[in-house]
C-alpha cells in the first residue's frame, strides 16, 4: 500500500475512535462542555501523535486495536494543550487550523474547562482500558510514559519556559528545553508507548523513544523555519534575526542555514535508527521525511 | 485520642507528604511553575478530602501509608480546580483563604499552567505508586474512581453547569446536579478509595461512597446557608430570595428553613451509615458533625 494511503487509513481509524469516545459522554446537563471538547478535538488535526503510536506498534506486532485508546488519549492531551495555549492569557490566538479558536466560540471559561475535561478524559479512557488488560502492568507503564511526557517535566514544563521567554532574548539551552519538552516529549511518547504495548524489548523501546525525540525536535525546528519563510514572503523582505520577532526561534538564534542543516542531521539520525526494522519501518521512514520536508 | 487531635495529626501528615511531592519536582527551568503550584497547594487548605481518604481506610485497616498517594492526588485535583475556578473568566476571585489567588500573584497564563500541572501531576504520582503495588488492579480501580469523580461526569460537569447558571434562575434538578458533581463527587471519591485500598467488601465500598455523597451535599448546602447568613449580617437585612443574588443556591430555591432541615436529614443518614462500624467510625462521625454544623 502507498504510504499516503496508509496515513489516510490510520487517520480515518483514529477519527472514528475519537468521535466514538467523545460522543459517548454527553448527558442533558454537560452538553456545552462536550460540544466545546468536540469542537477542538474533531477540528481537523493531522493526528500525527496517534499515527506515530500505531506505526510504532505495527513494527513489532500486527493488530492495532490495543494501541488505539492510548493513541486517542495522547491526541486529547495534545488538543487540550492547544486550547489552553490559544487563550488570551497565553498566545492569544483567534484562529487555529483555519477556524476560530475554542475560546472565541465558547468563551474563555468554557474553553478552560474543555481543556481540563480533555486532559482528565484522556486518563479516564486509558484507565478503563487498563482494567480490561491481562498485562495491566505494561498498560500502567504506558500511562506513566504519557503522564510524564505531558507533565511538569515534559510538555507543561516546556510551556511555562515558553511563556516566560516571550519578548525576551533566550539562550540556546533554553530553546532546546522548550522544543524538547513542549513539542518533542509528546511526539516521543506515542512511539515509546506503541513499542511497549506491542511487547518490544527494552532496547527497541529506547530506540523508538530516541527516534521520537529527534523527530520532534526536527519537526519543531522545521516549524520555526517555516515561520521565518512565511514571514519573509508576507513582508517581502529578509527576516532572520530575533530583532524582528518577539519570540526566539532556532533560525533567530542559529541562523537559517544552520537550522536547515540541523533538521537534515536529525532526519538522518531518525532514518538510521529506523533502518534496523528494514521494510517494517517503511511507513515511519516516509512519514518522517514528509514531516521534516513539509512546507505547510 | 481526641478527634480534633487526630484531625491535626492527619493534616500534618498530609502536609508533609504534599510538600515532599511538590518539592521533588523543581529543576532550573520550571521553577516558576512549581512555585505557582506550591503556592496554592500549600496555601492552607483544610485537607478535608485527603483526611476523608485516610479516615475511611482506617475503618478497615490499621496502617495508612497505602492510601496517602491517592489522598494527596485528590488534594492536588481539588487545588487545581480552585485555581482555575478563581480565574477572571470563571469566578474572578482576587482572594482565597485570605491570600491573593494564584493568577493575582503569578499571572493568568502561569495560573492556567499551574492548574494543568497539578491535575497531570496527580495522575503521575498515582501511576508511580500503582507500579509498586502487588495489587495493581485495585490501585487502578481507585485511580478510575478519582478520574471519574474529577471528570466530565463529575466535578468538571458540575463546573460547566455552574458556569452556565450564573445570573440565571435555575431549577432544583440543576442545583442538585451542580452540588452533587461540583462538590460531592470529589468528597465521595476519597471515602470510596480509602475503602477499596483497605480491601473492604463491595457493600462497604458502596456504603462509604454513599456517606461521601450525603456528606458532600450537606457540606455544600451548609456553605450556601453560611453565605446567606453572612450576607444578612453584612447587609443588616433579611436576604433569602434569589432576587438578591446572581447565583441560585439551596436557600434561594428552597428557603432557609428547608435547607437547614435538609442538612440535618443528610447528617442523620451519614450517621446511620457510619453506625455499622461502631467505634471504628468515631472520627468520621465527629468530623461530619463538625463540618455540617460549622459556622466558618
Coordinates of C-alpha atoms in Angstrom, one line a residue:
Chain A
X1 CA 0.0 0.0 0.0
X2 CA 1.2 3.5 -0.8
X3 CA 2.3 5.2 2.5
X4 CA -0.1 8.2 2.0
X5 CA -3.0 5.8 1.6
X6 CA -1.9 4.1 4.8
X7 CA -1.7 7.5 6.6
X8 CA -5.2 8.2 5.4
X9 CA -6.4 4.8 6.7
X10 CA -4.8 5.5 10.1
X11 CA -6.3 9.0 10.3
X12 CA -9.8 7.7 9.5
X13 CA -9.5 5.0 12.1
X14 CA -8.3 7.5 14.7
X15 CA -11.1 10.0 13.8
X16 CA -13.7 7.3 14.2
X17 CA -12.4 6.2 17.6
X18 CA -12.1 9.8 18.8
X19 CA -15.6 10.6 17.8
X20 CA -16.9 7.5 19.5
X21 CA -15.1 8.4 22.7
X22 CA -16.4 11.9 22.8
X23 CA -20.0 11.3 21.7
X24 CA -20.5 8.7 24.4
X25 CA -20.1 11.4 27.0
X26 CA -22.9 13.9 26.7
X27 CA -25.8 13.9 29.2
X28 CA -28.5 16.5 29.2
X29 CA -26.5 18.7 31.6
X30 CA -22.9 18.8 30.3
X31 CA -23.7 19.2 26.6
X32 CA -21.9 22.6 26.2
X33 CA -18.7 21.1 27.7
X34 CA -18.8 18.1 25.4
X35 CA -19.6 20.3 22.4
X36 CA -16.6 22.5 23.2
X37 CA -14.3 19.5 23.7
X38 CA -15.5 18.0 20.4
X39 CA -15.1 21.3 18.5
X40 CA -11.4 21.3 19.1
X41 CA -10.8 17.5 19.2
X42 CA -12.6 17.0 15.8
X43 CA -11.3 20.2 14.3
X44 CA -9.1 18.8 11.6
X45 CA -5.8 17.9 13.4
X46 CA -3.2 15.9 11.4
X47 CA -3.4 13.2 14.1
X48 CA 0.4 12.9 14.0
X49 CA 0.8 11.7 17.5
X50 CA -1.8 8.8 17.4
X51 CA -0.5 7.9 13.9
X52 CA 3.0 7.5 15.4
X53 CA 1.7 5.3 18.2
X54 CA 0.0 3.0 15.7
X55 CA 3.0 3.0 13.3
X56 CA 5.4 2.1 16.1
X57 CA 3.1 -0.7 17.4
X58 CA 2.9 -2.2 13.9
X59 CA 6.7 -2.5 13.6
X60 CA 6.5 -5.1 16.4
X61 CA 3.0 -6.6 16.2
X62 CA 0.3 -6.9 13.6
X63 CA -3.0 -6.0 15.1
X64 CA -3.5 -2.3 16.2
X65 CA -6.6 -2.3 18.5
X66 CA -4.5 -2.5 21.7
X67 CA -2.8 0.8 21.0
X68 CA -5.8 2.8 19.9
X69 CA -7.0 4.0 23.4
X70 CA -3.6 5.4 24.3
X71 CA -3.2 6.9 20.8
X72 CA -6.6 8.7 21.3
X73 CA -5.6 9.8 24.8
X74 CA -2.4 11.4 23.5
X75 CA -4.4 13.3 20.9
X76 CA -6.8 14.5 23.6
X77 CA -3.8 15.7 25.7
X78 CA -2.3 17.4 22.6
X79 CA -5.7 19.1 21.9
X80 CA -6.2 20.3 25.5
X81 CA -2.7 21.9 25.4
X82 CA -3.7 23.8 22.2
X83 CA -7.0 25.0 23.7
X84 CA -5.1 26.4 26.7
X85 CA -2.2 27.7 24.6
X86 CA -4.6 29.7 22.5
X87 CA -6.2 31.5 25.4
X88 CA -5.7 35.3 25.7
X89 CA -3.5 34.8 28.8
X90 CA -1.2 32.6 26.8
X91 CA -0.7 33.0 23.0
X92 CA -3.9 34.9 22.5
X93 CA -4.8 33.3 19.1
X94 CA -8.1 33.9 17.4
X95 CA -7.7 31.2 14.8
X96 CA -6.3 27.6 14.6
X97 CA -6.4 25.4 11.6
X98 CA -8.5 28.0 9.8
X99 CA -11.2 28.0 12.4
X100 CA -11.9 30.2 15.4
X101 CA -10.2 29.1 18.5
X102 CA -12.2 27.4 21.2
X103 CA -12.5 30.4 23.5
X104 CA -13.6 32.6 20.5
X105 CA -16.6 30.3 20.0
X106 CA -17.4 29.1 23.6
X107 CA -15.9 31.8 25.8
X108 CA -12.8 31.6 27.9
X109 CA -14.4 29.9 30.9
X110 CA -15.8 27.1 28.9
X111 CA -12.5 26.8 26.9
X112 CA -10.6 26.4 30.2
X113 CA -13.0 23.6 31.3
X114 CA -12.9 22.0 27.9
X115 CA -9.2 21.7 28.1
X116 CA -9.4 20.4 31.7
X117 CA -12.0 17.9 30.5
X118 CA -9.9 16.6 27.7
X119 CA -6.8 16.1 29.9
X120 CA -8.9 14.3 32.6
X121 CA -10.8 12.3 30.0
X122 CA -7.5 11.1 28.4
X123 CA -6.7 9.4 31.7
X124 CA -10.3 8.1 32.1
X125 CA -10.2 6.2 28.8
X126 CA -6.8 4.7 29.5
X127 CA -7.8 3.6 33.0
X128 CA -10.9 2.0 31.6
X129 CA -8.8 0.0 29.1
X130 CA -6.1 -0.8 31.7
X131 CA -8.7 -2.7 33.8
X132 CA -9.6 -4.9 30.8
X133 CA -6.0 -5.8 30.1
X134 CA -4.3 -9.1 31.0
X135 CA -1.0 -7.3 31.2
X136 CA -2.2 -4.4 33.3
X137 CA 1.3 -3.5 34.4
X138 CA 2.6 -2.7 30.9
X139 CA -0.5 -0.6 30.3
X140 CA 0.1 1.3 33.5
X141 CA 3.7 1.8 32.3
X142 CA 2.4 3.4 29.1
X143 CA 0.1 5.7 31.1
X144 CA 3.1 6.7 33.1
X145 CA 5.1 7.5 30.0
X146 CA 2.3 9.6 28.7
X147 CA 1.7 11.4 32.0
X148 CA 5.4 12.2 32.4
X149 CA 5.6 13.5 28.8
X150 CA 2.6 15.7 29.3
X151 CA 3.7 16.9 32.8
X152 CA 5.8 19.4 34.7
X153 CA 9.0 17.7 33.4
X154 CA 7.6 17.4 29.9
X155 CA 5.0 19.5 27.9
X156 CA 3.8 21.7 30.7
X157 CA 7.5 22.4 31.7
X158 CA 8.1 23.4 28.1
X159 CA 5.0 25.6 28.1
X160 CA 6.0 27.6 31.2
X161 CA 9.5 28.3 29.9
X162 CA 8.0 29.3 26.6
X163 CA 5.6 31.6 28.3
X164 CA 8.4 33.2 30.3
X165 CA 10.5 33.6 27.2
X166 CA 8.2 35.8 25.3
X167 CA 9.6 39.2 24.4
X168 CA 13.0 38.1 25.8
X169 CA 16.2 37.0 24.2
X170 CA 16.9 33.4 25.3
X171 CA 19.9 31.2 25.1
X172 CA 20.4 28.1 23.1
X173 CA 20.0 25.8 26.1
X174 CA 16.6 27.4 26.8
X175 CA 15.3 27.0 23.3
X176 CA 16.3 23.3 23.3
X177 CA 14.5 22.9 26.6
X178 CA 11.3 24.4 25.2
X179 CA 11.4 22.4 21.9
X180 CA 12.3 19.1 23.6
X181 CA 9.7 19.5 26.3
X182 CA 6.9 21.5 24.7
X183 CA 7.0 19.5 21.4
X184 CA 9.3 16.5 21.3
X185 CA 8.1 14.9 24.6
X186 CA 4.6 14.3 23.3
X187 CA 6.0 13.0 19.9
X188 CA 8.4 10.6 21.6
X189 CA 5.7 9.3 24.0
X190 CA 3.5 7.7 21.3
X191 CA 6.4 6.0 19.6
X192 CA 7.6 4.6 23.0
X193 CA 4.0 3.6 24.0
X194 CA 3.5 1.8 20.7
X195 CA 6.6 -0.3 21.3
X196 CA 5.8 -1.1 25.0
X197 CA 2.2 -2.2 24.2
X198 CA 3.4 -4.4 21.3
X199 CA 5.8 -6.2 23.7
X200 CA 9.1 -4.8 22.1
X201 CA 12.3 -5.4 24.1
X202 CA 14.0 -2.7 26.2
X203 CA 16.5 -1.8 23.5
X204 CA 13.8 -1.3 20.9
X205 CA 11.6 0.7 23.3
X206 CA 14.6 3.1 23.9
X207 CA 15.3 3.2 20.2
X208 CA 11.7 4.3 19.4
X209 CA 11.8 6.9 22.1
X210 CA 15.1 8.3 20.7
X211 CA 13.5 8.4 17.2
X212 CA 10.6 10.4 18.6
X213 CA 12.8 12.9 20.3
X214 CA 14.8 13.5 17.2
X215 CA 11.7 13.6 15.0
X216 CA 10.0 16.0 17.5
X217 CA 13.0 18.4 17.5
X218 CA 13.3 18.3 13.7
X219 CA 9.5 18.9 13.4
X220 CA 9.7 22.0 15.7
X221 CA 12.8 23.4 14.0
X222 CA 11.1 23.0 10.7
X223 CA 8.1 24.9 12.2
X224 CA 10.4 27.7 13.2
X225 CA 11.9 27.7 9.6
X226 CA 8.5 27.8 8.0
X227 CA 7.5 30.8 10.2
X228 CA 10.6 32.7 9.0
X229 CA 9.9 31.8 5.4
X230 CA 6.3 32.7 5.7
X231 CA 7.1 35.9 7.4
X232 CA 9.6 36.8 4.6
X233 CA 7.0 36.1 2.0
X234 CA 4.4 38.2 3.8
X235 CA 6.8 41.1 4.5
X236 CA 8.6 40.8 1.2
X237 CA 11.9 41.2 2.9
X238 CA 14.5 39.1 4.6
X239 CA 13.9 38.3 8.3
X240 CA 16.1 36.1 10.3
X241 CA 17.2 37.9 13.4
X242 CA 15.4 37.9 16.7
X243 CA 15.1 41.7 16.4
X244 CA 12.2 41.1 14.0
X245 CA 10.3 38.7 16.3
X246 CA 9.1 38.7 19.9
X247 CA 9.9 35.1 20.2
X248 CA 13.3 33.5 19.9
X249 CA 13.4 30.6 17.4
X250 CA 16.1 28.2 16.1
X251 CA 16.7 30.4 13.0
X252 CA 16.9 33.6 15.1
X253 CA 19.4 32.1 17.4
X254 CA 21.4 29.9 15.0
X255 CA 20.6 31.3 11.5
X256 CA 18.6 29.8 8.7
X257 CA 21.4 27.7 7.2
X258 CA 22.4 26.1 10.4
X259 CA 18.7 25.4 11.2
X260 CA 18.1 23.7 7.9
X261 CA 21.3 21.6 8.4
X262 CA 20.2 20.6 11.9
X263 CA 16.9 19.3 10.5
X264 CA 18.8 17.3 7.9
X265 CA 21.1 15.9 10.6
X266 CA 18.2 14.9 12.9
X267 CA 16.4 13.3 9.9
X268 CA 19.5 11.2 9.2
X269 CA 19.6 10.0 12.8
X270 CA 15.9 9.1 12.6
X271 CA 16.4 7.1 9.4
X272 CA 19.5 5.4 10.8
X273 CA 17.6 4.3 13.9
X274 CA 14.7 3.1 11.7
X275 CA 16.9 1.1 9.4
X276 CA 17.2 -1.9 11.8
X277 CA 13.5 -2.6 11.2
X278 CA 14.0 -2.8 7.5
X279 CA 10.8 -2.8 5.5
X280 CA 8.7 -2.8 8.6
X281 CA 9.6 0.8 9.2
X282 CA 8.9 2.0 5.7
X283 CA 5.8 3.9 6.7
X284 CA 7.6 5.8 9.5
X285 CA 10.5 6.4 7.2
X286 CA 8.3 8.1 4.6
X287 CA 6.2 9.9 7.2
X288 CA 9.3 11.4 8.9
X289 CA 10.6 12.5 5.5
X290 CA 7.3 14.1 4.7
X291 CA 7.0 15.9 8.1
X292 CA 10.6 17.2 8.0
X293 CA 10.5 18.5 4.4
X294 CA 6.9 19.8 4.6
X295 CA 6.2 23.4 3.5
X296 CA 2.8 23.6 5.4
Chain B
X1 CA -7.2 10.3 71.3
X2 CA -9.4 13.4 71.0
X3 CA -10.8 13.6 67.4
X4 CA -9.5 17.1 66.9
X5 CA -6.0 16.0 67.9
X6 CA -6.4 13.2 65.4
X7 CA -7.5 15.6 62.7
X8 CA -4.4 17.6 63.4
X9 CA -2.2 14.6 63.1
X10 CA -3.8 13.6 59.8
X11 CA -3.4 17.2 58.4
X12 CA 0.2 17.4 59.4
X13 CA 0.9 14.1 57.8
X14 CA -0.8 15.1 54.6
X15 CA 1.0 18.5 54.5
X16 CA 4.4 16.8 54.9
X17 CA 3.6 14.4 52.1
X18 CA 2.3 17.1 49.8
X19 CA 5.4 19.2 50.4
X20 CA 7.6 16.3 49.7
X21 CA 5.8 15.6 46.4
X22 CA 5.9 19.1 45.2
X23 CA 9.5 19.9 46.2
X24 CA 10.9 16.9 44.4
X25 CA 9.9 18.5 41.2
X26 CA 11.8 21.7 40.5
X27 CA 14.6 21.8 38.0
X28 CA 16.4 25.0 37.0
X29 CA 13.9 25.6 34.2
X30 CA 10.4 25.0 35.5
X31 CA 10.8 26.7 38.9
X32 CA 8.1 29.3 38.4
X33 CA 5.6 26.6 37.6
X34 CA 6.5 24.6 40.7
X35 CA 6.4 27.8 42.8
X36 CA 2.9 28.6 41.5
X37 CA 1.7 25.0 42.0
X38 CA 3.1 25.1 45.6
X39 CA 1.7 28.5 46.4
X40 CA -1.9 27.1 46.0
X41 CA -1.2 23.6 47.2
X42 CA 0.4 24.6 50.4
X43 CA -1.9 27.6 50.9
X44 CA -3.7 26.5 54.0
X45 CA -6.4 24.2 52.8
X46 CA -8.4 22.2 55.3
X47 CA -7.2 18.9 53.7
X48 CA -10.8 17.6 54.0
X49 CA -10.6 15.2 51.1
X50 CA -7.3 13.5 51.9
X51 CA -8.4 13.3 55.6
X52 CA -11.6 11.5 54.5
X53 CA -9.5 9.0 52.4
X54 CA -7.3 8.2 55.5
X55 CA -10.3 8.0 57.9
X56 CA -12.2 5.7 55.5
X57 CA -9.1 3.5 55.1
X58 CA -8.6 3.3 58.9
X59 CA -12.0 1.9 59.4
X60 CA -11.0 -1.3 57.6
X61 CA -7.2 -1.4 58.1
X62 CA -4.7 -0.1 60.5
X63 CA -1.7 1.3 58.6
X64 CA -2.3 4.4 56.4
X65 CA 0.8 4.6 54.1
X66 CA -1.0 2.9 51.2
X67 CA -3.7 5.5 50.9
X68 CA -1.5 8.6 51.2
X69 CA -0.5 9.0 47.5
X70 CA -4.2 8.8 46.4
X71 CA -5.2 11.1 49.2
X72 CA -2.5 13.7 48.1
X73 CA -3.5 13.3 44.4
X74 CA -7.1 14.1 45.3
X75 CA -6.0 17.2 47.1
X76 CA -4.0 18.2 44.0
X77 CA -7.0 17.8 41.9
X78 CA -9.1 19.9 44.3
X79 CA -6.5 22.6 44.3
X80 CA -6.2 22.7 40.5
X81 CA -10.0 23.2 40.3
X82 CA -9.8 26.1 42.7
X83 CA -7.0 27.8 40.7
X84 CA -9.0 27.5 37.5
X85 CA -12.3 28.5 39.3
X86 CA -10.7 31.7 40.6
X87 CA -9.6 32.9 37.1
X88 CA -11.2 36.0 35.7
X89 CA -13.0 34.0 33.0
X90 CA -14.6 31.9 35.8
X91 CA -15.4 33.3 39.3
X92 CA -12.9 36.1 39.0
X93 CA -11.8 36.0 42.7
X94 CA -8.9 38.0 44.0
X95 CA -8.6 36.3 47.3
X96 CA -8.9 32.7 48.6
X97 CA -8.2 31.7 52.2
X98 CA -7.1 35.2 53.0
X99 CA -4.4 35.2 50.4
X100 CA -4.2 36.5 46.8
X101 CA -5.4 34.0 44.3
X102 CA -2.9 32.2 42.1
X103 CA -3.4 34.4 39.0
X104 CA -3.1 37.6 41.1
X105 CA 0.3 36.5 42.1
X106 CA 1.7 34.7 39.1
X107 CA -0.5 36.0 36.2
X108 CA -3.2 34.2 34.4
X109 CA -1.0 32.2 32.0
X110 CA 1.0 30.7 34.7
X111 CA -2.1 30.0 36.8
X112 CA -3.7 28.1 34.0
X113 CA -0.5 26.0 33.6
X114 CA -0.2 25.5 37.4
X115 CA -3.7 24.1 37.4
X116 CA -2.9 21.9 34.4
X117 CA 0.3 20.8 36.2
X118 CA -1.4 19.8 39.4
X119 CA -4.1 17.7 37.6
X120 CA -1.4 16.0 35.5
X121 CA 0.9 15.5 38.5
X122 CA -1.9 13.9 40.5
X123 CA -2.0 11.1 37.9
X124 CA 1.8 10.9 37.7
X125 CA 2.1 10.2 41.5
X126 CA -0.7 7.6 41.4
X127 CA 0.8 5.9 38.4
X128 CA 4.2 5.8 40.1
X129 CA 2.6 4.1 43.2
X130 CA 0.5 1.8 41.1
X131 CA 3.6 0.3 39.6
X132 CA 5.0 -0.5 43.0
X133 CA 1.8 -2.3 44.2
X134 CA 1.3 -6.0 44.4
X135 CA -2.4 -5.5 43.8
X136 CA -2.0 -3.1 40.9
X137 CA -5.6 -3.8 39.8
X138 CA -7.3 -2.4 42.9
X139 CA -4.9 0.6 42.6
X140 CA -6.0 1.2 39.0
X141 CA -9.6 0.9 40.2
X142 CA -9.0 3.7 42.7
X143 CA -7.5 5.9 40.0
X144 CA -10.5 5.3 37.9
X145 CA -12.8 6.3 40.8
X146 CA -10.8 9.5 41.2
X147 CA -10.7 10.3 37.4
X148 CA -14.4 9.8 37.0
X149 CA -15.2 12.0 40.1
X150 CA -13.0 14.7 38.7
X151 CA -14.2 14.4 35.1
X152 CA -16.9 15.5 32.7
X153 CA -19.5 13.4 34.6
X154 CA -18.2 14.6 37.9
X155 CA -16.5 17.8 39.0
X156 CA -15.9 19.4 35.6
X157 CA -19.5 18.5 34.6
X158 CA -20.7 20.4 37.7
X159 CA -18.4 23.3 36.9
X160 CA -19.7 23.8 33.4
X161 CA -23.3 23.8 34.6
X162 CA -22.4 26.2 37.4
X163 CA -20.7 28.5 34.9
X164 CA -23.8 28.4 32.7
X165 CA -26.1 29.1 35.6
X166 CA -24.6 32.4 36.6
X167 CA -27.1 35.3 36.6
X168 CA -29.8 32.8 35.7
X169 CA -32.7 31.3 37.7
X170 CA -32.2 27.6 37.8
X171 CA -34.4 24.7 38.8
X172 CA -34.0 22.3 41.7
X173 CA -32.8 19.5 39.5
X174 CA -30.0 21.7 38.2
X175 CA -28.8 22.8 41.6
X176 CA -28.7 19.2 42.7
X177 CA -26.6 18.4 39.6
X178 CA -24.2 21.2 40.4
X179 CA -23.8 20.3 44.1
X180 CA -23.6 16.6 43.6
X181 CA -21.0 16.9 40.8
X182 CA -19.0 20.0 41.5
X183 CA -18.7 19.3 45.3
X184 CA -20.0 15.9 46.4
X185 CA -18.2 13.8 43.7
X186 CA -14.8 14.7 45.0
X187 CA -15.9 14.2 48.6
X188 CA -17.3 10.7 47.9
X189 CA -14.3 9.6 45.9
X190 CA -11.7 9.7 48.8
X191 CA -14.1 7.7 51.1
X192 CA -14.6 5.1 48.4
X193 CA -10.9 5.0 47.5
X194 CA -10.0 4.5 51.2
X195 CA -12.3 1.5 51.4
X196 CA -11.1 0.0 48.2
X197 CA -7.4 0.3 49.1
X198 CA -8.0 -1.2 52.6
X199 CA -9.6 -4.2 50.9
X200 CA -13.2 -3.6 52.2
X201 CA -16.0 -5.6 50.6
X202 CA -18.3 -4.3 47.9
X203 CA -21.1 -3.5 50.3
X204 CA -18.8 -1.4 52.5
X205 CA -17.3 0.3 49.5
X206 CA -20.7 1.3 48.3
X207 CA -21.7 2.4 51.8
X208 CA -18.6 4.7 52.1
X209 CA -19.4 6.2 48.7
X210 CA -23.0 6.9 49.8
X211 CA -21.7 8.5 53.0
X212 CA -19.5 10.7 50.9
X213 CA -22.3 11.8 48.6
X214 CA -24.6 12.7 51.5
X215 CA -21.7 14.4 53.4
X216 CA -20.7 16.4 50.3
X217 CA -24.2 17.5 49.6
X218 CA -24.8 18.6 53.3
X219 CA -21.4 20.3 53.2
X220 CA -22.4 22.3 50.1
X221 CA -25.8 23.2 51.4
X222 CA -24.2 24.4 54.6
X223 CA -21.9 26.6 52.5
X224 CA -25.0 28.1 50.8
X225 CA -26.6 28.7 54.2
X226 CA -23.5 30.3 55.6
X227 CA -23.4 32.6 52.5
X228 CA -26.9 33.8 53.2
X229 CA -26.3 34.3 57.0
X230 CA -23.1 36.1 56.2
X231 CA -24.9 38.3 53.7
X232 CA -27.6 39.1 56.2
X233 CA -25.1 40.1 58.8
X234 CA -23.2 42.3 56.3
X235 CA -26.4 43.9 54.9
X236 CA -28.2 44.1 58.2
X237 CA -31.4 42.9 56.5
X238 CA -33.1 39.6 55.6
X239 CA -32.0 38.0 52.4
X240 CA -33.3 34.7 51.2
X241 CA -34.6 35.1 47.7
X242 CA -32.7 34.6 44.5
X243 CA -33.6 38.2 43.6
X244 CA -30.8 39.3 46.0
X245 CA -28.2 37.1 44.4
X246 CA -26.7 36.4 41.0
X247 CA -26.4 32.8 41.9
X248 CA -29.1 30.3 42.7
X249 CA -28.5 28.5 46.0
X250 CA -30.3 25.9 48.1
X251 CA -31.8 28.6 50.4
X252 CA -32.8 30.8 47.5
X253 CA -34.6 27.9 45.8
X254 CA -36.0 26.1 48.9
X255 CA -35.9 28.7 51.7
X256 CA -33.6 28.8 54.7
X257 CA -35.7 26.5 57.0
X258 CA -36.0 23.7 54.4
X259 CA -32.3 24.0 53.7
X260 CA -31.3 23.7 57.4
X261 CA -33.6 20.7 57.7
X262 CA -32.1 19.1 54.6
X263 CA -28.7 19.4 56.2
X264 CA -30.0 17.7 59.3
X265 CA -31.6 14.9 57.3
X266 CA -28.4 14.2 55.3
X267 CA -26.4 14.3 58.6
X268 CA -28.7 11.6 60.1
X269 CA -28.2 9.5 57.0
X270 CA -24.4 9.8 57.3
X271 CA -24.5 8.9 60.9
X272 CA -26.8 5.9 60.3
X273 CA -24.5 4.6 57.6
X274 CA -21.5 5.0 59.9
X275 CA -23.1 3.2 62.8
X276 CA -22.3 -0.2 61.4
X277 CA -18.6 0.4 62.1
X278 CA -19.3 1.2 65.7
X279 CA -16.3 2.9 67.5
X280 CA -14.1 2.5 64.4
X281 CA -16.1 5.3 62.7
X282 CA -15.9 7.6 65.7
X283 CA -13.6 10.0 64.0
X284 CA -15.7 10.3 60.8
X285 CA -18.8 10.7 63.0
X286 CA -17.3 13.6 64.8
X287 CA -15.8 15.2 61.7
X288 CA -19.1 15.1 59.8
X289 CA -20.8 16.7 62.7
X290 CA -18.2 19.4 62.8
X291 CA -18.3 20.1 59.1
X292 CA -22.1 20.2 58.9
X293 CA -22.6 22.4 61.9
X294 CA -19.7 24.7 61.2
X295 CA -20.1 28.4 61.1
X296 CA -16.9 29.2 59.2

